[in-house]
Short mmCIF file of C-alpha atoms in Angstrom, two decimals:
data_model
loop_
_atom_site.label_atom_id
_atom_site.label_comp_id
_atom_site.label_asym_id
_atom_site.label_seq_id
_atom_site.Cartn_x
_atom_site.Cartn_y
_atom_site.Cartn_z
CA UNK A 619 -6.07 -20.53 -22.56
CA UNK A 620 -6.78 -17.78 -20.08
CA UNK A 621 -7.86 -14.25 -21.05
CA UNK A 622 -4.30 -12.83 -20.85
CA UNK A 623 -3.01 -15.53 -23.17
CA UNK A 624 -5.83 -14.84 -25.62
CA UNK A 625 -5.00 -11.11 -25.64
CA UNK A 626 -1.31 -11.87 -26.20
CA UNK A 627 -2.12 -14.30 -29.02
CA UNK A 628 -4.47 -11.83 -30.74
CA UNK A 629 -2.03 -8.93 -30.34
CA UNK A 630 0.74 -10.88 -32.02
CA UNK A 631 -1.53 -12.40 -34.67
CA UNK A 632 -2.91 -8.95 -35.58
CA UNK A 633 0.40 -7.05 -35.33
CA UNK A 634 -0.99 -4.95 -32.49
CA UNK A 635 -3.81 -3.54 -34.64
CA UNK A 636 -6.37 -2.47 -32.02
CA UNK A 637 -9.38 -2.64 -34.34
CA UNK A 638 -8.54 -6.15 -35.57
CA UNK A 639 -7.92 -7.41 -32.03
CA UNK A 640 -11.21 -5.91 -30.87
CA UNK A 641 -13.04 -7.42 -33.85
CA UNK A 642 -11.59 -10.86 -33.08
CA UNK A 643 -12.67 -10.55 -29.43
CA UNK A 644 -16.22 -9.52 -30.37
CA UNK A 645 -16.56 -12.25 -32.98
CA UNK A 646 -15.05 -14.84 -30.62
CA UNK A 647 -12.57 -15.89 -33.27
CA UNK A 648 -11.24 -19.43 -32.94
CA UNK A 649 -7.84 -19.52 -31.26
CA UNK A 650 -5.25 -21.89 -32.64
CA UNK A 651 -3.69 -23.04 -29.36
CA UNK A 652 -0.90 -24.88 -31.19
CA UNK A 653 0.32 -21.53 -32.56
CA UNK A 654 0.34 -19.89 -29.13
CA UNK A 655 3.48 -21.41 -27.57
CA UNK A 656 5.77 -20.71 -30.57
CA UNK A 657 4.39 -17.15 -30.77
CA UNK A 658 4.92 -16.59 -27.06
CA UNK A 659 8.43 -18.04 -27.27
CA UNK A 660 9.29 -15.55 -30.03
CA UNK A 661 8.71 -12.56 -27.72
CA UNK A 662 11.99 -11.10 -26.51
CA UNK A 663 10.51 -8.28 -24.42
CA UNK A 664 8.45 -8.24 -21.27
CA UNK A 665 4.74 -7.63 -21.65
CA UNK A 666 1.66 -6.77 -19.66
CA UNK A 667 -1.96 -7.06 -20.78
CA UNK A 668 -4.85 -4.71 -20.18
CA UNK A 669 -6.17 -7.26 -17.68
CA UNK A 670 -3.07 -7.28 -15.47
CA UNK A 671 -2.96 -5.38 -12.17
CA UNK A 672 0.34 -3.74 -13.11
CA UNK A 673 -0.96 -2.40 -16.44
CA UNK A 674 -0.43 1.39 -16.23
CA UNK A 675 -3.58 3.23 -15.21
CA UNK A 676 -2.61 6.22 -17.33
CA UNK A 677 -2.94 3.99 -20.41
CA UNK A 678 -6.19 2.36 -19.28
CA UNK A 679 -7.82 5.79 -19.45
CA UNK A 680 -7.14 6.12 -23.18
CA UNK A 681 -9.94 5.71 -25.72
CA UNK A 682 -8.21 2.68 -27.27
CA UNK A 683 -5.64 1.44 -24.77
CA UNK A 684 -3.18 -1.15 -26.07
CA UNK A 685 -4.46 -4.63 -25.27
CA UNK A 686 -0.86 -5.70 -24.72
CA UNK A 687 2.03 -3.44 -23.84
CA UNK A 688 5.43 -4.82 -24.82
CA UNK A 689 8.34 -3.20 -23.01
CA UNK A 690 11.94 -3.31 -21.89
CA UNK A 691 13.12 -1.68 -18.70
CA UNK A 692 11.11 -0.33 -15.80
CA UNK A 693 7.36 -0.28 -16.38
CA UNK A 694 6.80 1.46 -13.04
CA UNK A 695 8.00 4.74 -14.59
CA UNK A 696 4.48 5.06 -16.02
CA UNK A 697 2.92 4.85 -12.58
CA UNK A 698 5.57 6.35 -10.28
CA UNK A 699 6.00 9.62 -12.16
CA UNK A 700 3.40 12.19 -13.09
CA UNK A 701 5.35 14.69 -15.20
CA UNK A 702 5.96 13.68 -18.80
CA UNK A 703 7.26 15.66 -21.75
CA UNK A 704 6.95 14.33 -25.28
CA UNK A 705 9.65 15.39 -27.71
CA UNK A 706 8.84 14.94 -31.38
CA UNK A 707 11.08 16.23 -34.09
CA UNK A 708 12.52 15.88 -37.52
CA UNK A 709 14.80 13.11 -38.65
CA UNK A 710 16.37 15.71 -40.93
CA UNK A 711 17.22 18.09 -38.13
CA UNK A 712 19.05 21.39 -38.20
CA UNK A 713 21.99 22.24 -35.94
CA UNK A 714 19.69 24.69 -34.19
CA UNK A 715 17.08 21.97 -33.60
CA UNK A 716 19.69 19.65 -32.11
CA UNK A 717 21.07 22.41 -29.89
CA UNK A 718 17.59 23.41 -28.67
CA UNK A 719 16.65 19.81 -27.88
CA UNK A 720 19.68 19.45 -25.60
CA UNK A 721 19.18 22.93 -24.15
CA UNK A 722 15.50 22.45 -23.28
CA UNK A 723 16.00 19.07 -21.63
CA UNK A 724 19.06 20.28 -19.74
CA UNK A 725 16.93 22.96 -18.04
CA UNK A 726 14.15 20.60 -16.89
CA UNK A 727 13.68 19.28 -13.37
CA UNK A 728 14.97 15.72 -12.92
CA UNK A 729 11.51 14.36 -12.09
CA UNK A 730 10.27 14.93 -15.65
CA UNK A 731 10.16 11.82 -17.84
CA UNK A 732 11.05 12.35 -21.50
CA UNK A 733 8.96 10.42 -24.04
CA UNK A 734 9.88 10.14 -27.69
CA UNK A 735 10.30 7.72 -30.54
CA UNK A 736 13.59 6.12 -31.40
CA UNK A 737 13.97 7.66 -34.83
CA UNK A 738 17.27 9.23 -35.74
CA UNK A 739 17.43 12.98 -35.36
CA UNK A 740 15.58 14.96 -32.72
CA UNK A 741 13.94 11.89 -31.14
CA UNK A 742 17.28 10.20 -30.49
CA UNK A 743 18.78 13.47 -29.22
CA UNK A 744 15.91 13.74 -26.75
CA UNK A 745 16.79 10.34 -25.26
CA UNK A 746 20.52 11.08 -25.31
CA UNK A 747 20.00 14.38 -23.50
CA UNK A 748 17.54 12.84 -21.04
CA UNK A 749 20.01 10.15 -20.06
CA UNK A 750 22.91 12.57 -19.71
CA UNK A 751 20.74 14.82 -17.51
CA UNK A 752 19.49 12.03 -15.21
CA UNK A 753 15.95 11.94 -16.56
CA UNK A 754 13.95 8.79 -17.02
CA UNK A 755 13.13 8.16 -20.64
CA UNK A 756 10.47 6.21 -22.53
CA UNK A 757 10.81 5.28 -26.18
CA UNK A 758 7.57 4.56 -28.00
CA UNK A 759 7.69 2.41 -31.11
#
């Protein structure tokens, strides 16, 4: 197994828990290579590891960057844009909160990327508004 495969294996085995993955790396945990192929085959998304050239630099500069980034869509958004706005809000939103989410995003320049979760409520309205206003959008799970 190469280093990327080891990171992928450990990320899946440890449910993405950074501390557990790091511990396993430091302790040189034994890798069950027979488990690797079925685990890899179960992945439906694309992925990139911290060791890959196309891993986003903006994430590498974090204190604990994800060892593996699983994604759908266009990963280059993280490197080709430099204006991001995170929208975080209540699942139990008010009419005013919904209206303001749409209003704020509608007024933004198109080169701003909207980042939010995919929870119902304000987060989902942020993505809906971003798409309808020609913004790129990133959902973080």
